[in-house]
């Protein structure tokens, strides 16, 4: 049974609906100014639920004019709640160490391997799937965050009972070893603050007189307990947004108004006019679309409810742009072209653009394809270790050192020129990799860098082979930053191997842990930085835009299998099972009443007159009067909210991007997100199509070069096609085009390799060169 909701003593200001982030930050700044004037800025602690968006929040609060109140400039105390809880734990016990992701993988795998409990048949079969380990890891992390223990559950599903038992054993192990898991930081901090263990609460709360809790709509039950313990002797002011909770509603239904009231807070909902100070001229043209996605309110309905004046005028209509392409790859190329076009037209810098993907695993590929199209990107993160060349080199070193440790002359007997050698042999693969990446490689180099300490041996390899220098010279700065991070992670794993008793402190132990970490590692599980000093287009998960803003935002992959999607919560269990798993750490069996209480978009009174297109999709529509399947409806609404929050991050231009989806065989069809279809069919909302065809206007150096290379062959093919069909081709235009290209090649300042590439295209077109595929 879930513990009672904590009681909070304070006030809560709620914005009426997700608006531009500038409005949100302005409302927070106003509350901060009031508290700072009363207590002084140094005595006001600002807590944001999630780390994403801390920088713009800090900048907005730093701009608050407090010179008269404080007598000088100030630095606001802004922290994410997990960060503050982590410091609280360290204050209680400075010797506790947070368990790193790699260490967690190794320890929990050992716990499962040593389990005396029989593994359910379903999990044994599911373990063969590539995503199994990551799905299990996410499930256990969420169970830890919510303090779900096996002993507290009544007759849980067999699979859940097994996994929760392993999680309990895992935490018993890390407690014995003096570690704390990151997901367990807030639960442990809550327990120690509530008990005031070793005067912890007194010490932690002595440095502030007021707490400003930001992003309150995302505070879960344990988060609210943390606030309650932290503010027993401090003034508490909360700021949140209605219709904006995505993460909290994953595990807890209900509107933030009701949750704040039930917690004992005095709730005030700001009027829209108060938020924007009556200035409707500055509202972005797509804001009505963001509002419609979040609340279900359309311009037509708003006008009818307001003064009965009929349809809204042109200025109040919601407008966004739509990009539709044939493939996901063409979608990104069209986005790159549009970014270059906007730069040409408005002079915007690259860091004024954001490209939002539906899940964080899509970030690396999207960023790479944008860069291939000539658009620099700014996102820095930790990609999958398996894709990191520097990590693969160090893993090859470890593999070879393991062979040297086992058989001193084993590597010398592997001849790279031997035609019968096993190409899949890990030793041969590792040697080939080291020869390809390391100048003057020899097995003697391995012997010279090996020592008693695996950490110091790797450091010697890095210095002797100038690994970091090679990375800096050969890689773009974004890739270099990430590879340096990969090297750091490998060295940290080597440190852990030498300190722990989980594996042997030798090459075999390091190889085992590295192999498991690389296998189970997920893209961007650690940190993502979207505003590094060098600038560039931000590529991020759509959820990371909640407290951010850019001049133009591109929402990618708006197809129905992504928004809302077909697989909610996890791939680990079938949806039919999830509906029957009340112990699963998420909302799995919501009642129709709780769904209607959580999402305003399901208020049937807001359903407007619609076209036949909308009626055909009524069974899918979030505005349909019949809720249908409660599980799917509930989580589809969360997906709709994600789109709303991504849309509101755009300051000037919003782009909704989709592509064709294969439907089996040779057929391909557009399967646009039902929410785009709903926008299209709603009076007062418009989606303007962007020309993404091959003959559209060319923008950007890379696109121009590709168009130039394609012209010789394309023009000759046009002439041949006309001749083969009996038509007449104007050779004068062709001659003029070729003459212009020739003049540019001869007289222009053209790179020699580019000029040669263009000439080769003429040779291909004329049949003088045949490509051997």
XYZ file of C-alpha atoms in Angstrom:
773
model
C 0.000 0.000 0.000
C 1.347 3.432 -0.968
C 2.147 5.764 1.923
C -0.117 8.712 2.560
C 0.594 11.828 0.578
C 2.870 14.182 2.543
C 1.534 17.401 4.029
C 3.107 20.620 2.790
C 2.798 24.051 4.404
C 3.029 26.823 1.857
C 1.599 28.124 -1.397
C 1.479 26.925 -4.988
C 1.212 29.166 -8.031
C 0.067 27.393 -11.173
C 0.302 28.681 -14.712
C -2.959 27.952 -16.558
C -1.416 25.925 -19.392
C 1.970 25.300 -21.004
C 2.983 28.609 -22.519
C 6.245 29.932 -23.954
C 9.145 29.146 -21.660
C 9.798 32.872 -21.317
C 6.423 33.191 -19.557
C 7.235 30.285 -17.252
C 10.612 31.750 -16.348
C 9.043 35.183 -15.817
C 6.510 33.741 -13.357
C 9.272 31.922 -11.466
C 11.427 35.056 -11.433
C 8.559 37.059 -9.939
C 8.169 34.588 -7.056
C 11.936 34.535 -6.585
C 12.085 38.312 -6.436
C 9.402 38.379 -3.729
C 11.160 35.758 -1.607
C 14.568 37.381 -2.107
C 13.227 40.770 -1.083
C 11.935 39.235 2.170
C 14.756 36.858 3.057
C 17.688 37.881 0.867
C 18.756 35.903 -2.227
C 21.392 33.946 -0.324
C 18.685 32.564 1.948
C 16.423 31.337 -0.865
C 16.987 27.813 -2.182
C 15.531 27.121 -5.646
C 14.851 23.435 -6.325
C 13.961 22.207 -9.790
C 12.668 18.655 -10.116
C 14.768 17.633 -13.157
C 18.317 18.694 -14.062
C 17.384 19.536 -17.686
C 16.878 23.266 -18.145
C 18.845 24.434 -15.094
C 20.964 26.851 -17.116
C 18.148 29.016 -18.566
C 16.433 29.004 -15.162
C 19.601 30.181 -13.426
C 20.106 32.900 -16.044
C 16.533 34.137 -15.623
C 16.871 34.362 -11.839
C 20.278 36.029 -12.082
C 18.649 38.784 -14.156
C 16.209 39.637 -11.355
C 16.933 43.180 -10.172
C 17.869 42.798 -6.506
C 20.392 45.599 -6.187
C 18.222 47.627 -3.845
C 17.289 44.636 -1.694
C 20.736 43.079 -1.503
C 23.133 45.881 -2.259
C 24.988 44.102 -5.052
C 25.012 41.366 -7.676
C 23.999 37.866 -6.632
C 24.221 34.265 -7.753
C 20.942 32.446 -7.208
C 21.101 29.097 -5.399
C 19.590 26.819 -8.029
C 19.850 23.030 -7.835
C 17.987 20.056 -9.159
C 16.245 18.014 -6.499
C 18.406 14.900 -7.156
C 21.544 17.026 -6.846
C 20.416 18.520 -3.542
C 19.415 15.087 -2.210
C 22.839 13.759 -3.169
C 24.527 16.524 -1.165
C 22.224 15.715 1.731
C 23.373 12.084 1.689
C 27.013 13.206 1.555
C 26.386 15.507 4.503
C 25.085 12.525 6.454
C 27.910 10.164 5.523
C 30.847 11.556 3.507
C 32.285 8.041 3.115
C 29.352 6.802 1.031
C 30.161 6.398 -2.662
C 27.610 6.640 -5.442
C 27.552 3.517 -7.557
C 28.496 4.326 -11.142
C 26.513 2.922 -14.044
C 29.251 0.450 -15.054
C 29.658 -0.768 -11.495
C 25.923 -1.257 -11.174
C 25.831 -3.430 -14.302
C 28.531 -5.732 -12.956
C 27.171 -6.016 -9.436
C 23.564 -6.675 -10.375
C 24.630 -9.269 -12.958
C 26.593 -11.096 -10.270
C 23.586 -10.984 -7.951
C 21.354 -12.497 -10.637
C 23.961 -15.111 -11.548
C 24.162 -16.189 -7.929
C 20.410 -16.254 -7.314
C 19.054 -19.338 -5.575
C 15.533 -18.453 -6.689
C 14.475 -20.174 -9.918
C 14.256 -17.856 -12.917
C 10.745 -17.730 -14.445
C 10.545 -19.339 -17.885
C 9.365 -16.105 -19.496
C 12.429 -14.188 -18.329
C 14.712 -16.984 -19.527
C 13.220 -16.675 -23.009
C 13.166 -12.871 -22.921
C 16.861 -12.773 -22.015
C 17.690 -13.644 -25.623
C 16.429 -10.246 -26.813
C 18.971 -7.476 -27.309
C 17.126 -4.938 -25.154
C 16.461 -7.322 -22.248
C 19.242 -6.122 -19.948
C 18.421 -2.466 -20.510
C 14.696 -3.018 -19.971
C 15.339 -4.896 -16.737
C 17.737 -2.171 -15.639
C 15.148 0.551 -16.238
C 12.500 -1.416 -14.364
C 14.723 -1.894 -11.326
C 15.828 1.735 -11.354
C 12.201 2.841 -11.261
C 11.360 0.360 -8.501
C 14.275 1.766 -6.508
C 13.160 5.364 -7.011
C 9.728 4.469 -5.647
C 11.038 2.325 -2.763
C 9.173 -0.777 -3.941
C 10.189 -3.794 -1.864
C 9.104 -7.375 -2.459
C 8.020 -7.854 1.160
C 5.590 -4.930 0.864
C 3.671 -6.459 -2.064
C 0.704 -8.816 -2.049
C 1.013 -11.699 -4.503
C 2.977 -9.928 -7.287
C 3.375 -11.419 -10.743
C 6.030 -14.191 -10.789
C 8.377 -12.249 -13.075
C 8.072 -9.095 -10.995
C 8.548 -11.058 -7.784
C 11.805 -12.504 -9.114
C 13.128 -9.136 -10.323
C 12.165 -7.326 -7.122
C 13.827 -10.060 -5.073
C 17.007 -9.554 -7.087
C 16.734 -5.806 -6.574
C 16.412 -6.261 -2.808
C 19.463 -8.553 -2.782
C 21.351 -6.062 -4.942
C 20.696 -3.219 -2.497
C 21.689 -5.388 0.428
C 25.001 -5.980 -1.344
C 25.690 -2.311 -2.070
C 24.717 -1.323 1.483
C 27.303 -3.805 2.796
C 29.927 -2.325 0.488
C 29.243 1.305 1.412
C 27.666 2.350 -1.877
C 24.461 4.192 -2.676
C 22.748 3.819 -6.049
C 21.841 7.044 -7.825
C 18.191 6.014 -8.068
C 18.189 5.471 -4.293
C 19.541 8.890 -3.377
C 16.177 10.632 -2.913
C 14.549 7.738 -0.984
C 17.511 7.522 1.379
C 17.656 11.295 1.810
C 13.926 11.344 2.663
C 14.352 8.712 5.378
C 17.290 10.496 6.987
C 15.699 13.935 6.859
C 12.408 12.719 8.309
C 14.238 10.966 11.145
C 16.628 13.922 11.571
C 19.340 11.293 11.907
C 22.490 12.753 13.461
C 20.824 16.204 13.339
C 20.953 16.002 9.543
C 17.816 18.060 8.915
C 19.002 20.747 11.296
C 22.355 21.018 9.533
C 20.959 20.912 5.984
C 18.145 23.405 6.537
C 20.208 25.881 8.505
C 21.490 27.635 5.384
C 18.159 28.872 3.960
C 14.901 30.450 5.112
C 12.755 29.813 2.038
C 12.463 27.179 -0.678
C 11.147 27.875 -4.166
C 10.077 24.524 -5.670
C 10.068 24.824 -9.450
C 8.476 22.414 -11.928
C 6.154 21.309 -9.147
C 3.862 19.448 -11.536
C 6.586 16.780 -11.860
C 7.210 16.237 -8.128
C 6.304 12.668 -7.217
C 5.144 11.468 -3.813
C 8.684 10.855 -2.523
C 9.791 14.213 -3.926
C 6.978 15.926 -2.029
C 8.022 14.071 1.117
C 11.536 15.436 0.596
C 10.107 18.952 0.312
C 8.003 18.450 3.439
C 11.022 17.340 5.469
C 13.145 20.149 4.084
C 10.690 22.985 4.785
C 9.452 22.296 8.325
C 11.049 25.554 9.423
C 11.187 27.383 6.091
C 8.772 29.216 3.847
C 7.696 27.065 0.888
C 6.535 28.471 -2.435
C 5.835 26.126 -5.345
C 5.488 27.041 -9.011
C 4.047 24.649 -11.567
C 2.110 24.395 -14.793
C -1.270 22.843 -15.366
C -1.520 20.209 -18.133
C 2.272 19.854 -18.256
C 3.171 16.798 -16.184
C 4.726 13.960 -18.174
C 7.109 12.183 -15.777
C 4.952 12.325 -12.649
C 1.882 11.099 -14.509
C 3.877 8.083 -15.645
C 3.692 6.752 -12.079
C 0.902 8.783 -10.495
C -2.380 9.973 -12.051
C -4.110 13.203 -11.132
C -4.044 16.903 -11.965
C -1.520 19.055 -10.214
C -4.307 21.300 -8.847
C -5.795 18.419 -6.864
C -2.428 17.088 -5.733
C -1.317 20.499 -4.448
C -4.633 21.048 -2.669
C -4.592 17.576 -1.088
C -1.057 18.267 0.157
C -2.317 21.331 2.022
C -0.902 24.045 -0.247
C -2.795 27.257 -0.921
C -3.277 27.075 -4.698
C -3.504 30.091 -6.983
C -3.954 29.647 -10.733
C -2.781 32.640 -12.726
C -5.059 34.060 -15.380
C -3.649 33.963 -18.937
C -3.700 37.761 -19.099
C -1.590 37.932 -15.939
C 1.020 35.591 -17.372
C 1.537 37.590 -20.544
C 0.811 40.981 -18.963
C -1.979 41.445 -21.488
C 0.437 41.367 -24.436
C -1.080 38.946 -26.950
C 0.907 40.353 -29.887
C 4.057 38.554 -28.768
C 2.461 35.099 -28.696
C 4.184 32.793 -31.205
C 1.971 31.795 -34.140
C 2.101 28.129 -33.149
C 1.175 28.704 -29.505
C -2.528 27.875 -30.120
C -1.351 24.489 -31.436
C 0.743 23.835 -28.318
C -2.203 24.887 -26.162
C -4.580 22.653 -28.123
C -2.286 19.641 -27.692
C -2.036 20.252 -23.950
C -5.587 21.249 -23.072
C -7.859 20.497 -26.029
C -8.753 24.167 -26.394
C -8.926 25.307 -30.008
C -9.124 28.936 -31.187
C -12.719 28.377 -32.343
C -13.839 27.018 -28.990
C -11.945 29.716 -27.097
C -13.673 32.422 -29.129
C -17.075 30.811 -28.584
C -16.559 30.525 -24.845
C -15.114 34.027 -24.623
C -17.509 36.479 -26.248
C -19.563 34.574 -28.789
C -17.949 36.569 -31.579
C -17.593 33.581 -33.883
C -14.475 32.271 -35.603
C -11.140 33.738 -34.547
C -9.386 36.281 -36.742
C -6.252 35.421 -38.704
C -3.907 36.636 -35.953
C -5.318 34.229 -33.378
C -5.162 31.144 -35.574
C -2.531 28.544 -34.781
C 0.046 28.033 -37.516
C 2.985 25.654 -37.834
C 4.922 24.196 -40.760
C 4.970 20.564 -41.813
C 7.755 18.563 -43.478
C 6.746 15.252 -45.086
C 9.338 13.032 -46.764
C 9.692 9.518 -48.084
C 12.150 8.134 -45.525
C 13.520 8.957 -42.090
C 16.853 9.836 -43.681
C 15.218 12.242 -46.145
C 13.371 13.795 -43.209
C 16.666 14.816 -41.598
C 18.052 16.087 -44.908
C 14.940 18.223 -45.389
C 15.387 19.595 -41.873
C 19.020 20.446 -42.647
C 17.932 22.273 -45.809
C 15.278 24.236 -43.924
C 17.772 25.216 -41.224
C 20.115 26.605 -43.893
C 17.177 28.410 -45.504
C 16.147 30.045 -42.221
C 19.734 31.114 -41.614
C 19.855 32.713 -45.053
C 16.554 34.512 -44.559
C 16.827 35.616 -40.921
C 20.517 35.461 -40.081
C 19.900 33.128 -37.137
C 22.906 31.351 -35.676
C 23.004 27.564 -35.483
C 22.527 27.546 -31.710
C 19.093 29.120 -32.200
C 17.761 25.839 -33.621
C 16.699 22.643 -31.863
C 15.890 19.255 -33.392
C 13.823 17.116 -31.005
C 13.602 13.337 -31.326
C 11.030 11.114 -29.563
C 13.586 9.089 -27.597
C 17.151 9.702 -26.572
C 18.487 6.675 -28.482
C 17.729 8.575 -31.705
C 20.116 11.416 -30.815
C 23.413 9.944 -32.128
C 22.093 8.997 -35.574
C 20.169 12.251 -36.017
C 23.155 14.340 -35.023
C 25.441 12.394 -37.380
C 23.098 12.792 -40.348
C 22.721 16.522 -39.734
C 26.473 16.903 -39.691
C 26.735 14.850 -42.891
C 24.356 17.379 -44.444
C 26.624 20.261 -43.426
C 24.819 21.391 -40.256
C 27.059 21.650 -37.159
C 25.525 20.250 -33.995
C 26.128 21.171 -30.384
C 24.907 18.167 -28.444
C 27.595 16.505 -26.344
C 26.877 13.240 -24.603
C 28.061 9.737 -23.935
C 27.122 7.505 -26.856
C 27.056 3.756 -26.641
C 30.509 2.478 -25.724
C 30.285 -0.097 -28.511
C 30.340 2.757 -31.052
C 33.296 4.614 -29.539
C 36.547 4.033 -31.522
C 38.779 4.995 -28.596
C 36.966 2.606 -26.258
C 37.244 -0.171 -28.840
C 40.997 0.452 -29.075
C 41.433 0.204 -25.326
C 39.270 -2.931 -25.233
C 41.558 -4.420 -27.893
C 44.549 -3.580 -25.700
C 42.901 -5.321 -22.752
C 42.104 -8.397 -24.882
C 45.707 -8.642 -26.096
C 47.072 -8.180 -22.591
C 44.819 -11.016 -21.421
C 46.377 -13.267 -24.095
C 49.892 -12.195 -23.118
C 49.040 -12.951 -19.493
C 47.783 -16.421 -20.474
C 50.394 -17.259 -23.120
C 53.377 -14.954 -23.435
C 54.072 -15.848 -27.100
C 50.467 -16.385 -28.184
C 50.108 -13.093 -30.051
C 53.323 -13.595 -32.052
C 51.905 -16.824 -33.483
C 48.914 -15.006 -34.995
C 49.999 -14.099 -38.532
C 47.818 -11.367 -40.095
C 48.769 -12.592 -43.575
C 47.764 -16.200 -42.900
C 44.768 -16.892 -45.192
C 43.418 -19.699 -43.008
C 43.332 -17.772 -39.755
C 40.000 -17.336 -37.968
C 38.884 -13.772 -38.700
C 36.397 -13.900 -35.803
C 39.053 -14.797 -33.228
C 38.929 -11.952 -30.622
C 42.729 -11.912 -30.487
C 43.009 -11.504 -34.263
C 40.284 -8.860 -34.320
C 42.040 -6.943 -31.553
C 45.421 -7.102 -33.283
C 43.889 -5.902 -36.556
C 42.247 -2.992 -34.773
C 45.460 -1.952 -33.037
C 47.462 -2.183 -36.264
C 44.885 -0.025 -38.049
C 44.687 2.631 -35.348
C 48.174 2.755 -33.843
C 51.225 3.905 -35.831
C 54.211 1.526 -35.625
C 52.255 -1.016 -33.610
C 54.019 -4.146 -32.435
C 53.480 -6.731 -29.736
C 56.599 -5.326 -28.065
C 54.606 -2.152 -27.414
C 52.083 -4.176 -25.449
C 54.878 -5.669 -23.362
C 56.460 -2.272 -22.737
C 53.221 -0.711 -21.473
C 52.062 -3.665 -19.314
C 52.525 -3.530 -15.576
C 51.106 -4.699 -12.273
C 48.350 -2.061 -12.236
C 45.834 -2.300 -15.102
C 44.939 1.369 -14.663
C 48.540 2.566 -14.919
C 49.180 0.179 -17.817
C 46.307 1.720 -19.797
C 47.588 5.187 -18.981
C 51.036 4.213 -20.308
C 49.425 2.951 -23.539
C 47.507 6.221 -23.898
C 50.703 8.261 -23.483
C 53.020 6.063 -25.581
C 50.613 5.882 -28.522
C 49.446 9.503 -28.171
C 45.818 8.357 -28.128
C 44.430 11.701 -27.019
C 46.549 13.550 -29.562
C 45.303 11.240 -32.334
C 41.718 11.877 -31.267
C 42.258 15.649 -31.338
C 43.896 15.571 -34.782
C 41.588 13.115 -36.516
C 38.138 13.800 -35.059
C 35.691 16.676 -35.138
C 35.500 18.497 -31.816
C 32.143 16.911 -30.915
C 33.466 13.389 -31.502
C 36.703 14.252 -29.724
C 34.840 15.390 -26.605
C 32.838 12.177 -26.548
C 35.864 9.950 -27.114
C 37.742 11.683 -24.299
C 34.728 10.888 -22.109
C 34.857 7.261 -23.264
C 38.551 7.043 -22.324
C 37.755 8.487 -18.902
C 35.008 5.892 -18.357
C 37.364 3.024 -19.229
C 39.981 4.315 -16.785
C 37.318 4.618 -14.068
C 36.291 1.014 -14.692
C 39.947 0.011 -14.367
C 40.073 1.856 -11.028
C 36.962 0.031 -9.840
C 38.420 -3.337 -10.888
C 41.470 -2.723 -8.735
C 39.393 -1.681 -5.731
C 36.494 -4.153 -5.732
C 36.277 -7.815 -4.851
C 33.617 -8.416 -7.537
C 36.218 -9.365 -10.145
C 39.928 -10.041 -10.127
C 42.173 -6.930 -10.173
C 43.856 -8.083 -13.374
C 43.447 -8.043 -17.153
C 40.910 -10.885 -17.096
C 38.769 -9.061 -14.544
C 38.962 -5.798 -16.486
C 38.067 -7.527 -19.746
C 35.052 -9.224 -18.175
C 33.716 -5.953 -16.769
C 34.427 -3.948 -19.915
C 32.765 -6.581 -22.109
C 29.624 -6.608 -19.962
C 29.511 -2.805 -19.774
C 29.911 -2.382 -23.533
C 27.250 -5.025 -24.162
C 24.638 -3.531 -21.827
C 25.486 0.132 -22.186
C 22.756 2.351 -23.625
C 23.238 5.547 -25.643
C 23.266 8.708 -23.560
C 22.569 7.061 -20.199
C 24.820 9.508 -18.405
C 24.745 13.176 -19.350
C 23.889 15.332 -22.320
C 25.096 18.892 -22.754
C 23.157 20.853 -25.334
C 24.743 24.297 -24.996
C 28.522 23.866 -25.175
C 30.499 27.074 -25.782
C 31.231 26.364 -29.456
C 27.581 26.448 -30.483
C 25.643 24.452 -33.038
C 22.179 22.981 -33.521
C 20.837 21.249 -30.416
C 19.732 17.642 -30.953
C 17.868 16.278 -27.944
C 15.039 14.227 -26.561
C 11.781 16.170 -26.852
C 11.396 16.073 -23.050
C 14.605 18.090 -22.603
C 12.994 21.139 -24.218
C 10.520 21.654 -21.401
C 12.392 24.594 -19.847
C 14.288 25.586 -22.963
C 13.523 27.622 -26.048
C 14.945 28.190 -29.521
C 14.020 30.416 -32.444
C 13.029 27.329 -34.445
C 12.179 23.838 -33.225
C 11.873 20.751 -35.443
C 9.835 17.886 -33.976
C 10.978 14.701 -35.735
C 9.304 11.338 -36.350
C 5.694 12.469 -36.001
C 4.282 9.160 -37.151
C 1.587 7.245 -35.326
C 3.828 4.440 -34.158
C 5.919 7.062 -32.327
C 3.298 9.607 -31.203
C 1.560 8.087 -29.319
C 3.304 4.818 -30.199
C 2.319 1.221 -29.742
C 4.654 0.049 -26.949
C 4.106 1.953 -23.720
C 6.297 1.868 -20.591
C 8.506 -1.136 -21.504
C 9.266 -3.804 -24.061
C 9.929 -6.291 -21.282
C 6.323 -7.449 -20.832
C 3.320 -7.647 -23.185
C 0.785 -4.865 -22.771
C -1.864 -7.381 -21.700
C 0.393 -8.361 -18.785
C 1.089 -4.771 -17.799
C -2.626 -4.125 -17.391
C -2.698 -6.874 -14.771
C 0.458 -5.780 -12.919
C -0.519 -3.328 -10.173
C 2.963 -3.820 -8.668
C 4.674 -2.548 -11.825
C 6.265 0.856 -11.032
C 4.001 2.862 -13.340
C 0.334 3.535 -14.034
C -0.927 0.274 -15.556
C -4.651 0.080 -14.758
C -6.107 3.597 -14.602
C -9.831 4.033 -14.130
C -11.781 6.144 -16.646
C -12.394 8.624 -13.843
C -8.683 9.011 -13.081
C -7.914 9.438 -16.775
C -10.482 12.211 -17.124
C -9.176 13.806 -13.922
C -5.595 13.769 -15.233
C -6.027 14.964 -18.815
C -8.169 17.924 -19.807
C -8.024 16.749 -23.413
C -10.492 13.993 -22.485
C -13.145 16.448 -21.300
C -15.951 15.658 -23.746
C -17.375 19.141 -23.323
C -14.343 20.439 -25.202
C -14.955 18.248 -28.243
C -15.613 20.575 -31.189
C -17.450 20.005 -34.410
C -15.067 18.001 -36.594
C -14.629 16.890 -40.149
C -15.165 13.399 -41.463
C -11.387 12.839 -41.383
C -11.383 13.335 -37.646
C -14.457 11.189 -37.236
C -12.714 8.360 -39.080
C -9.931 8.536 -36.497
C -12.280 9.046 -33.551
C -11.420 5.708 -31.996
C -7.784 6.849 -31.901
C -8.424 10.500 -31.081
C -7.525 11.761 -27.638
C -10.634 13.946 -27.792
C -13.001 11.078 -28.405
C -15.822 10.821 -25.865
C -15.299 7.078 -25.472
C -12.048 6.501 -23.575
C -11.679 3.007 -25.010
C -8.792 0.995 -23.609
C -7.831 2.834 -20.387
C -4.155 1.804 -20.433
C -3.521 2.862 -24.019
C -5.609 6.016 -23.695
C -3.813 7.137 -20.554
C -0.314 6.793 -21.943
C -1.315 8.135 -25.366
C -2.320 11.317 -23.559
C 1.122 11.524 -21.996
C 2.598 11.274 -25.488
C 0.342 14.090 -26.652
C 1.594 16.237 -23.785
C 5.194 15.565 -24.782
C 4.396 17.037 -28.193
C 2.759 20.058 -26.571
C 5.828 20.784 -24.429
C 8.137 20.357 -27.405
C 5.976 22.681 -29.494
C 5.948 25.440 -26.905
C 9.774 25.580 -26.926
C 9.744 27.272 -30.348
C 9.941 31.070 -30.191
C 9.355 31.889 -33.848
C 8.892 28.767 -35.968
C 7.619 25.256 -35.262
C 8.148 22.406 -37.744
C 6.254 19.110 -37.510
C 8.204 16.460 -39.425
C 7.078 13.023 -40.586
C 7.989 10.439 -43.189
C 6.511 7.493 -45.025
C 6.358 4.226 -43.168
C 6.677 0.837 -44.833
C 3.430 -1.134 -44.674
C 4.728 -4.507 -45.879
C 5.734 -5.636 -49.359
C 6.340 -2.810 -51.792
C 3.631 -0.572 -50.404
C 4.560 2.528 -48.460
C 2.070 4.845 -46.868
C 2.045 7.982 -44.784
C 1.086 7.057 -41.252
C 1.149 10.537 -39.765
C 0.634 10.890 -36.061
C -3.034 11.023 -35.130
C -2.270 14.302 -33.370
C -1.086 15.912 -36.596
C -4.246 14.669 -38.282
C -6.291 16.120 -35.447
C -4.559 19.498 -35.751
C -5.151 19.441 -39.493
C -8.867 18.818 -38.998
C -9.411 21.406 -36.237
C -10.811 24.802 -37.314
C -8.442 27.602 -36.395
C -5.288 25.478 -36.649
C -3.143 25.240 -39.782
C -0.180 23.171 -40.945
C 1.641 24.711 -43.904
C 3.546 22.186 -46.024
C 7.234 22.853 -46.678
C 8.586 21.944 -50.122
C 10.894 18.992 -49.396
C 11.077 17.772 -53.020
C 14.358 17.083 -54.741
C 14.014 20.165 -56.933
C 13.287 22.515 -54.055
C 15.467 25.548 -53.440
C 19.046 24.628 -52.496
C 20.467 25.948 -49.236
C 23.740 25.159 -47.531
C 27.207 24.308 -48.843
C 26.811 20.533 -48.605
C 23.470 20.530 -50.441
C 24.911 22.809 -53.114
C 27.893 20.506 -53.641
C 25.658 17.459 -53.940
C 23.436 19.255 -56.417
C 26.495 20.256 -58.465
C 27.799 16.685 -58.543
C 24.409 15.368 -59.628
C 23.959 17.797 -62.538
C 26.177 16.254 -65.270
C 24.706 12.767 -65.087
C 21.178 14.061 -64.464
C 21.271 16.366 -67.478
C 22.597 13.695 -69.839
C 19.974 11.242 -68.593
C 17.299 13.845 -69.319
C 18.515 14.209 -72.907
C 18.664 10.430 -73.429
C 15.180 9.994 -71.998
C 13.758 12.556 -74.396
C 15.487 10.854 -77.328
C 14.258 7.393 -76.333
C 10.631 8.553 -76.190
C 10.714 10.509 -79.416
C 10.704 13.861 -77.725
C 12.843 16.905 -78.418
C 15.491 18.029 -75.936
C 16.833 21.572 -75.948
C 20.567 20.904 -76.264
C 21.242 24.613 -76.012
C 20.277 24.612 -72.345
C 22.437 21.528 -71.725
C 25.435 23.084 -73.478
C 24.992 26.311 -71.526
C 24.871 24.408 -68.242
C 27.968 22.353 -69.039
C 29.848 25.416 -70.226
C 29.013 27.224 -66.996
C 30.264 24.247 -64.946
C 33.467 24.135 -67.016
C 34.136 27.853 -66.502
C 33.660 27.475 -62.741
C 36.049 24.510 -62.654
C 38.718 26.347 -64.659
C 38.499 29.851 -63.231
C 36.741 29.553 -59.867
C 38.429 28.992 -56.538
C 37.333 25.368 -56.380
C 38.908 22.667 -54.242
C 40.934 20.288 -56.431
C 39.200 17.180 -55.089
C 35.787 18.711 -55.792
C 36.792 19.605 -59.337
C 38.008 16.055 -59.915
C 34.735 14.692 -58.485
C 32.707 16.791 -60.944
C 34.864 15.654 -63.874
C 34.381 12.038 -62.808
C 30.635 12.550 -62.979
C 30.978 13.496 -66.659
C 33.027 10.341 -67.206
C 30.401 8.205 -65.501
C 27.630 9.805 -67.527
C 29.529 9.277 -70.781
C 30.227 5.637 -69.944
C 34.006 6.155 -69.881
C 34.223 4.834 -66.316
C 32.298 1.839 -65.052
C 31.861 1.373 -61.314
C 32.570 -2.175 -60.164
C 29.845 -2.839 -57.571
